[in-house]
Tab-separated table of C-alpha atoms in Angstrom:
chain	number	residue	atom	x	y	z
S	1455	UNK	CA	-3.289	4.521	-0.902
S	1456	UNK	CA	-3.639	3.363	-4.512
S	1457	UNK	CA	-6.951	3.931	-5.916
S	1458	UNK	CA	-8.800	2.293	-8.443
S	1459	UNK	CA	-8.814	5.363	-10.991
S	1460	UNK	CA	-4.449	4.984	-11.115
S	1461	UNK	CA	-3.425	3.111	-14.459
S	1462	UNK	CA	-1.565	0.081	-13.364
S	1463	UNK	CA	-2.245	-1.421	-9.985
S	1464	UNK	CA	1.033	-3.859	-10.290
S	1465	UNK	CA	1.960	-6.994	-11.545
S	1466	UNK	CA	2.381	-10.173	-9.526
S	1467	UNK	CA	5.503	-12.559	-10.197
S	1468	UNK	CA	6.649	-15.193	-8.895
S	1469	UNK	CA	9.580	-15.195	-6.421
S	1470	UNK	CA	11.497	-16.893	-9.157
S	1471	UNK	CA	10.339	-14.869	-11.880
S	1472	UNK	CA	13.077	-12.333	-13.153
S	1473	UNK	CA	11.423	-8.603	-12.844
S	1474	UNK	CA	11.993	-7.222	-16.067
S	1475	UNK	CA	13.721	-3.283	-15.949
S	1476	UNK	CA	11.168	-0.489	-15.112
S	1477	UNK	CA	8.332	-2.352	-14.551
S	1478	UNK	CA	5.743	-2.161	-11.682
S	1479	UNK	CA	5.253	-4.947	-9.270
S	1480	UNK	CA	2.671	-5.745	-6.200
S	1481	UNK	CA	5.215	-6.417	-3.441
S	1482	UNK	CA	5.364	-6.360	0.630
S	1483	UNK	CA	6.832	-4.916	3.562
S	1484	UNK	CA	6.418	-6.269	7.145
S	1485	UNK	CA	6.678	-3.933	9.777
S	1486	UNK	CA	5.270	-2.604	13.819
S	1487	UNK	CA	2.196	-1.028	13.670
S	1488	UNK	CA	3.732	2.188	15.122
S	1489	UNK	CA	6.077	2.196	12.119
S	1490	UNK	CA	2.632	1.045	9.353
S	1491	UNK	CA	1.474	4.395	10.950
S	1492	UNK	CA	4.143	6.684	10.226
S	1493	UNK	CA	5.101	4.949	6.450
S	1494	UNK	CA	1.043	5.630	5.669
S	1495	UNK	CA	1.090	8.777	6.950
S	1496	UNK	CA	4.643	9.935	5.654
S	1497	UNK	CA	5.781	7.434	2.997
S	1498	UNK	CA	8.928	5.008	2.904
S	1499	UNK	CA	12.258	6.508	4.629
S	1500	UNK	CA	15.556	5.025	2.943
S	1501	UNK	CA	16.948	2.526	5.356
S	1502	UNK	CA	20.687	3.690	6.950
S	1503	UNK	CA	21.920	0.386	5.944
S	1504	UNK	CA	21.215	-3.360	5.423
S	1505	UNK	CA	22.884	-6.484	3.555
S	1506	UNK	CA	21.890	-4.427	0.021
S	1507	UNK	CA	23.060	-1.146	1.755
S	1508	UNK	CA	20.622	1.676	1.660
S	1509	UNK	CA	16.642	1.988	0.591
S	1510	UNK	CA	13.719	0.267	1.193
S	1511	UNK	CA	13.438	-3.189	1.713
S	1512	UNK	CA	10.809	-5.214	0.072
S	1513	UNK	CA	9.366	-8.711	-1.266
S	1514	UNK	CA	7.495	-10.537	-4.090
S	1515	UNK	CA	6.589	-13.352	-1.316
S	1516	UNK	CA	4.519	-12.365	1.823
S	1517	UNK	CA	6.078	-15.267	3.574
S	1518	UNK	CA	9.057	-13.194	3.878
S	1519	UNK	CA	7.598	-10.416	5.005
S	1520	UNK	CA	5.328	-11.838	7.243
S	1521	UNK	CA	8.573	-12.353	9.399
S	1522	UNK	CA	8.989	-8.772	10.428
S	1523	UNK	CA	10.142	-7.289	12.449
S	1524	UNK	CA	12.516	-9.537	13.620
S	1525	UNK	CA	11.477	-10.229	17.159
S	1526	UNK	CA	8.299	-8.770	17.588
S	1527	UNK	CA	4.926	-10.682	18.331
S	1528	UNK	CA	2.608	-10.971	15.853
S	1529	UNK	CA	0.467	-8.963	17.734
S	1530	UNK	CA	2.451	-6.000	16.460
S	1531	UNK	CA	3.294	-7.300	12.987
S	1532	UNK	CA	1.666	-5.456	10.000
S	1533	UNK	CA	2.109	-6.388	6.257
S	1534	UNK	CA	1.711	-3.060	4.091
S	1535	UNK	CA	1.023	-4.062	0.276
S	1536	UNK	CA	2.961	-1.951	-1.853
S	1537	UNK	CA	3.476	-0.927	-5.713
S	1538	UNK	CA	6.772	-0.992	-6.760
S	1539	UNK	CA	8.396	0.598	-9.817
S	1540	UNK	CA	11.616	-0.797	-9.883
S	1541	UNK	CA	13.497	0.967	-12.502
S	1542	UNK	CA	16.747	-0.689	-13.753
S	1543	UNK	CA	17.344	-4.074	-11.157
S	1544	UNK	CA	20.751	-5.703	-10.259
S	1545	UNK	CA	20.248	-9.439	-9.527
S	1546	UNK	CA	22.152	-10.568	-6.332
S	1547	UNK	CA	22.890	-13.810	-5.934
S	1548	UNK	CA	26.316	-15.048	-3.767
S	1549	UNK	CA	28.079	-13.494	-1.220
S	1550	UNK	CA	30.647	-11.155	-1.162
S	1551	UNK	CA	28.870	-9.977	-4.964
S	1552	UNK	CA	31.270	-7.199	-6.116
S	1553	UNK	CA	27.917	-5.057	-6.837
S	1554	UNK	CA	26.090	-5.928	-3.296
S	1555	UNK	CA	26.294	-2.599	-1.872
S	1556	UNK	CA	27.120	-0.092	-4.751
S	1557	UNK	CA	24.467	-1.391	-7.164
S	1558	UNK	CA	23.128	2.013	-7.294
S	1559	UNK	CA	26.250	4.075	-8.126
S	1560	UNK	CA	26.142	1.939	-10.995
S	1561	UNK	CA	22.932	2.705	-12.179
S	1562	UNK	CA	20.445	0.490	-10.667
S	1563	UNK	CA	17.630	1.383	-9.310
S	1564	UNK	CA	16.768	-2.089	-7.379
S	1565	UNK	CA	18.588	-5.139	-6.067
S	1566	UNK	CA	16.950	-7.974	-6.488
S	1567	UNK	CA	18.221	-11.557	-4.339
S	1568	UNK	CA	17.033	-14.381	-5.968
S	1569	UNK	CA	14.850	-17.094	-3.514
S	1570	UNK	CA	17.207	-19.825	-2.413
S	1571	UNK	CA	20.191	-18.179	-3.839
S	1572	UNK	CA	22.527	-19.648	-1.114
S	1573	UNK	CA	23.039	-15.802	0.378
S	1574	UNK	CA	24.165	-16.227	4.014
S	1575	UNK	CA	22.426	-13.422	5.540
S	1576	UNK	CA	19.027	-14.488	3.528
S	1577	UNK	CA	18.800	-18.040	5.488
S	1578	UNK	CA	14.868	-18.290	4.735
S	1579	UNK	CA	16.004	-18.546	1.198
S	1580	UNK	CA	13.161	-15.944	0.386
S	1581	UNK	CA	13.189	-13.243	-2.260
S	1582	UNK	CA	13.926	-9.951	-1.205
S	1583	UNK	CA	14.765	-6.711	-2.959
S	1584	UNK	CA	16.086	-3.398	-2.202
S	1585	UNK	CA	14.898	-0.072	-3.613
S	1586	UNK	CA	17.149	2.909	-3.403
S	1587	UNK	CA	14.282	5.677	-3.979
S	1588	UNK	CA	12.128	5.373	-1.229
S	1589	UNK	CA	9.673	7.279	-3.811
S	1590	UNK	CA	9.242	4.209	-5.994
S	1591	UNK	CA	7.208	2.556	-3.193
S	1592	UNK	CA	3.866	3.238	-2.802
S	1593	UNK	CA	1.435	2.149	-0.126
S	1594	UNK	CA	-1.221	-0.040	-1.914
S	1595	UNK	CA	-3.162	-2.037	0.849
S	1596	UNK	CA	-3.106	-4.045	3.791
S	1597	UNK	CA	-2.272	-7.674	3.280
S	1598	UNK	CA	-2.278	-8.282	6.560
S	1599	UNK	CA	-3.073	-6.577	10.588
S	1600	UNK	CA	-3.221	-8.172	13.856
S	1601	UNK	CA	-7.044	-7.435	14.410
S	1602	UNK	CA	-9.845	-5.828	12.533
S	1603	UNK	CA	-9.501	-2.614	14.246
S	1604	UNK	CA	-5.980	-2.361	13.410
S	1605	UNK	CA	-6.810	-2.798	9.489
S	1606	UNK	CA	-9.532	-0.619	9.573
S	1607	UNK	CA	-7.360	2.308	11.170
S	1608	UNK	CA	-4.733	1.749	8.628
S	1609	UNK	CA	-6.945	1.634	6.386
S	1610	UNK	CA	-8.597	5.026	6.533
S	1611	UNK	CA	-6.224	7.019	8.403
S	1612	UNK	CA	-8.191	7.615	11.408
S	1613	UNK	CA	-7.191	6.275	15.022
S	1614	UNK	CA	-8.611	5.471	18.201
S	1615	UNK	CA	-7.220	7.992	20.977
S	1616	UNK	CA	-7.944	9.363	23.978
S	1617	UNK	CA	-8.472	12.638	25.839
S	1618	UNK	CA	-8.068	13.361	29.752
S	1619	UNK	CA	-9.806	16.256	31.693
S	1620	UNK	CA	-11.537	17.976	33.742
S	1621	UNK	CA	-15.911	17.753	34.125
S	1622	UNK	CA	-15.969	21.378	33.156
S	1623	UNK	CA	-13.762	21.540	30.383
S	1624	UNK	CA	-14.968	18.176	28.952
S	1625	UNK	CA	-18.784	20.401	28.811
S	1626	UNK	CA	-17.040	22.703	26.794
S	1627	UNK	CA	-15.245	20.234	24.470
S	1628	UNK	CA	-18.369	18.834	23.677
S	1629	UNK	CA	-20.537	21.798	23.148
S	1630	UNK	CA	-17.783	23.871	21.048
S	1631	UNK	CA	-15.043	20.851	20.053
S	1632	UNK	CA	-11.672	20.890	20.842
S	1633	UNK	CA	-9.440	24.000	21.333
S	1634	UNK	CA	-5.608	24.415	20.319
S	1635	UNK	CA	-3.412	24.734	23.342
S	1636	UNK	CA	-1.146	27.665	23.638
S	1637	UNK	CA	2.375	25.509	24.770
S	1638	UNK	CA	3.155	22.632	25.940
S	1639	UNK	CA	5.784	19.905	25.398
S	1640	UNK	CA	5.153	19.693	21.717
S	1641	UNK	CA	4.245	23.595	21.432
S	1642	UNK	CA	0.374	24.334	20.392
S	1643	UNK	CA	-2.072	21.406	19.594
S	1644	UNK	CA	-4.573	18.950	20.886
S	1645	UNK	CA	-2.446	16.620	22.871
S	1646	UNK	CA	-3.618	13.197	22.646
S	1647	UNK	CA	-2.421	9.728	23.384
S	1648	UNK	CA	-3.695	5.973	21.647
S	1649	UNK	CA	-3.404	4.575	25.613
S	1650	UNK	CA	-5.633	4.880	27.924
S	1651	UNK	CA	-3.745	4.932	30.877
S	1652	UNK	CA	-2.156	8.229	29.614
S	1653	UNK	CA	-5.322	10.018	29.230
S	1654	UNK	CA	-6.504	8.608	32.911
S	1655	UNK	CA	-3.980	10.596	34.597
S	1656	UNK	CA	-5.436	13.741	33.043
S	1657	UNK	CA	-6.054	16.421	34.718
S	1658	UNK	CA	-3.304	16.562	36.666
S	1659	UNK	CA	-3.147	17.123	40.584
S	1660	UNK	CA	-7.683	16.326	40.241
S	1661	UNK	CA	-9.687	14.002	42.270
S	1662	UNK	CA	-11.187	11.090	40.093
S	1663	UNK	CA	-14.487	12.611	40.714
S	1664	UNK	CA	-13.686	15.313	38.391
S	1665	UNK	CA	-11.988	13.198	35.513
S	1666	UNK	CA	-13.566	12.062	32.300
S	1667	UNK	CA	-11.564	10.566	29.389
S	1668	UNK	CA	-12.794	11.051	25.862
S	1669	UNK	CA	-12.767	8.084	23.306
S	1670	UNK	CA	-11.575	10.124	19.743
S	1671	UNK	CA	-11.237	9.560	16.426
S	1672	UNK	CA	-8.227	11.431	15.312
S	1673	UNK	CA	-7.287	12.003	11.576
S	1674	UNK	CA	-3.423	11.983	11.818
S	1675	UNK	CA	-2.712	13.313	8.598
S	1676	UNK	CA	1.302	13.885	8.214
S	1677	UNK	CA	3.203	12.280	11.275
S	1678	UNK	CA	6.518	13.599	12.786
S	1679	UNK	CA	8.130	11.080	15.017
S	1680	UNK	CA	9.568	13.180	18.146
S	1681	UNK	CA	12.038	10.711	20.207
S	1682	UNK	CA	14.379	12.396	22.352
S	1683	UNK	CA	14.669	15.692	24.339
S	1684	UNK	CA	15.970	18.732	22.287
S	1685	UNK	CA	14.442	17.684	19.218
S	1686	UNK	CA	15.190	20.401	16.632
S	1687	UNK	CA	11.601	20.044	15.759
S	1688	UNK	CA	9.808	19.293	19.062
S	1689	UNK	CA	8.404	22.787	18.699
S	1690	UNK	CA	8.348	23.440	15.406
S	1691	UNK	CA	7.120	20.375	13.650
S	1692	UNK	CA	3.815	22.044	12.418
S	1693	UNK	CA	5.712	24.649	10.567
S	1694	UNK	CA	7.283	21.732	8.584
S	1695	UNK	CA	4.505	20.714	6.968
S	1696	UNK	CA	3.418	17.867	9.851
S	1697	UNK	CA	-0.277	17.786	11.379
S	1698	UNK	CA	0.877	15.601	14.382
S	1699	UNK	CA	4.068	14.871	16.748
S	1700	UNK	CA	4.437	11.956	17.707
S	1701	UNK	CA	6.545	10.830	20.985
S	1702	UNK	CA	6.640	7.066	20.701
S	1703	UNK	CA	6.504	5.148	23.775
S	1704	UNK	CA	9.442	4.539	26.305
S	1705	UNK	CA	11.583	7.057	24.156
S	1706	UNK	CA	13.554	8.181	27.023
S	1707	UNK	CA	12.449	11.680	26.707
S	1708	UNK	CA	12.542	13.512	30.305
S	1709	UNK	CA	8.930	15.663	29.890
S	1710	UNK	CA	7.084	11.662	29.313
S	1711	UNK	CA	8.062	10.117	32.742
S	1712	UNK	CA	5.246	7.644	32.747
S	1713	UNK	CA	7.030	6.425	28.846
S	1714	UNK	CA	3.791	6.544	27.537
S	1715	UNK	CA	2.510	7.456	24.060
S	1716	UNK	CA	1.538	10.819	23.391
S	1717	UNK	CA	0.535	12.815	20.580
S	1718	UNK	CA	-0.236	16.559	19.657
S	1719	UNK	CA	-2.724	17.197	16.905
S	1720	UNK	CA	-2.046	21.018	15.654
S	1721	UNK	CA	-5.870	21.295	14.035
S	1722	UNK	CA	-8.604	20.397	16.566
S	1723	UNK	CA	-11.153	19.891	13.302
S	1724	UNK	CA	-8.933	16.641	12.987
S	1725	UNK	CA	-10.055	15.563	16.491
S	1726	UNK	CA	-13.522	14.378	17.031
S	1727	UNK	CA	-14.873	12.528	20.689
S	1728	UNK	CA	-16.945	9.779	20.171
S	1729	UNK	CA	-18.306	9.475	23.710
S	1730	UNK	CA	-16.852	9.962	27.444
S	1731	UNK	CA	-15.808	6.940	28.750
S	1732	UNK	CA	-15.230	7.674	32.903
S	1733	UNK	CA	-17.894	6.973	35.427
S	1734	UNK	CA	-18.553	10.506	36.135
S	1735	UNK	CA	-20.313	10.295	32.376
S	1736	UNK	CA	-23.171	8.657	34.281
S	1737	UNK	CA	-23.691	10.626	36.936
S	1738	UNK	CA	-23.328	13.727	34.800
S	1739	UNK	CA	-26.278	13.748	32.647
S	1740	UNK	CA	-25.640	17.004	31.052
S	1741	UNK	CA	-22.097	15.840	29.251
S	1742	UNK	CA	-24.512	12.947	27.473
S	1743	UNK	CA	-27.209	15.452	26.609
S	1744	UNK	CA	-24.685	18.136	25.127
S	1745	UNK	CA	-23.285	15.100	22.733
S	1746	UNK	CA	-26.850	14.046	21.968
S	1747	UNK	CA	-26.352	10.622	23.041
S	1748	UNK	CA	-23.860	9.823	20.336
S	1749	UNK	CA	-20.518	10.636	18.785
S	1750	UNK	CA	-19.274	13.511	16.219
S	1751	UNK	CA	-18.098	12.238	13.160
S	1752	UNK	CA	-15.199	13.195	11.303
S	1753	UNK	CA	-16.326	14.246	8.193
């Protein structure tokens, strides 16, 4: 995030106002939370394609971007505030423009639509622009989240997540903190998951009686997004610079049968428990004397 010691936080126009070439400009980008996630973690990927072609798609006017993604609830709907140094800009404004999807082999850094400038594919009539270097985006803020915990997680980088096993081992993950497996789907890490119900069927093959599931607070740090089997860096992610894998929900991948979320943290210092959450917690006194009756803090 931008921080108050930068230079120039952005200016504001007006969806009608003309940006003027190189300047910087507040601007917004709707999007899932999964994907608010992975852009603060990672920064902006280049889009494959769109109605400007390639790059990152953006607006003056949080109306517009309040309406993504398309078909989503608003329950998942996140609006990232953004600083945008758009460089040289290439105003778009008919259909069929001769410059609509080379703009940038000609030297321009942005495309800019004009509001209510009778484009077919922009039927709102909202502003939008396009910028071809994902670099000149910058994650500023959240304008908007669909709860306070949401916000707050986006916020600071550090998400709610949630640990199955055993009685035993969940003594010695409290007294000692977490361990780095030596395999496992996503090679070595702490493996992890923001639902519940994954960490609930953890340990395998164990009566309830010896389950407990750990509330976390995990400190992602650099996600990789791991969506389908044979990724060429399911196991080698961590070498690339990442500090978590990420297997997104229903992904079709063959080792997540249940399609549940899952993630593998490679450094257990970035995974703290906050408190056991499973019956067994009660009846267990020792677990809540080893944590001293309340959480670890990440630091």
């Amino acid at each position: 995030f931008w921080t108050h010691t930068e230079p120039f936080p952005g200016v504001e126009l007006k969806a009608s106002q003309k940006p003027q070439h190189h300047g910087v400009y507040t601007m917004f980008h709707g999007t899932s939370i999964a994907s608010a996630r992975l852009i603060i973690a990672n920064g902006f990927k280049q889009s494959t394609g769109g109605m400007l072609g390639k790059g990152v798609y953006v607006s003056r006017d949080k109306k517009k971007a309040a309406h993504y993604p398309l078909n989503s609830n608003n329950t998942d709907r996140v609006i990232l505030e953004l600083r945008v140094r758009v460089g040289r800009v290439k105003r778009i404004d008919k259909d069929n423009h001769p410059l609509q999807y080379t703009w940038h082999s000609h030297g321009y850094d942005t495309a800019w639509v004009i509001p209510n400038g009778g484009l077919k594919a922009v039927r709102s009539g909202l502003e939008e622009d396009c910028v071809f270097d994902p670099k000149r985006v910058k994650v500023v803020g959240i304008a908007n989240a669909p709860n306070p915990i949401v916000q707050k997680e986006l916020q600071h980088g550090v998400y709610t997540m949630f640990h199955g096993t055993s009685v035993a081992n969940a003594r010695l993950i409290i007294a000692n903190g977490f361990q780095q497996s030596s395999g496992g789907m996503l090679g070595k890490g702490v493996y992890v998951s923001r639902n519940k119900k994954k960490a609930d069927r953890y340990p395998m093959k164990r009566d309830s009686s010896d389950r407990v599931v750990f509330e976390l607070r995990v400190r992602v740090g650099r996600v990789k997004r791991i969506d389908k089997d044979n990724h060429p860096m399911q196991y080698t992610w961590s070498t690339q610079g990442y500090d978590t894998a990420w297997v997104p929900p229903k992904c079709g991948m063959t080792a997540v049968p249940s399609g549940l979320e899952e993630d593998c943290v490679f450094d257990p210092k970035q995974v703290k428990v906050v408190v056991p959450l499973r019956n067994r917690w009660n009846k267990d006194p020792r677990l809540y004397g080893l944590l001293g009756g309340r959480g670890m803090d990440l630091k």
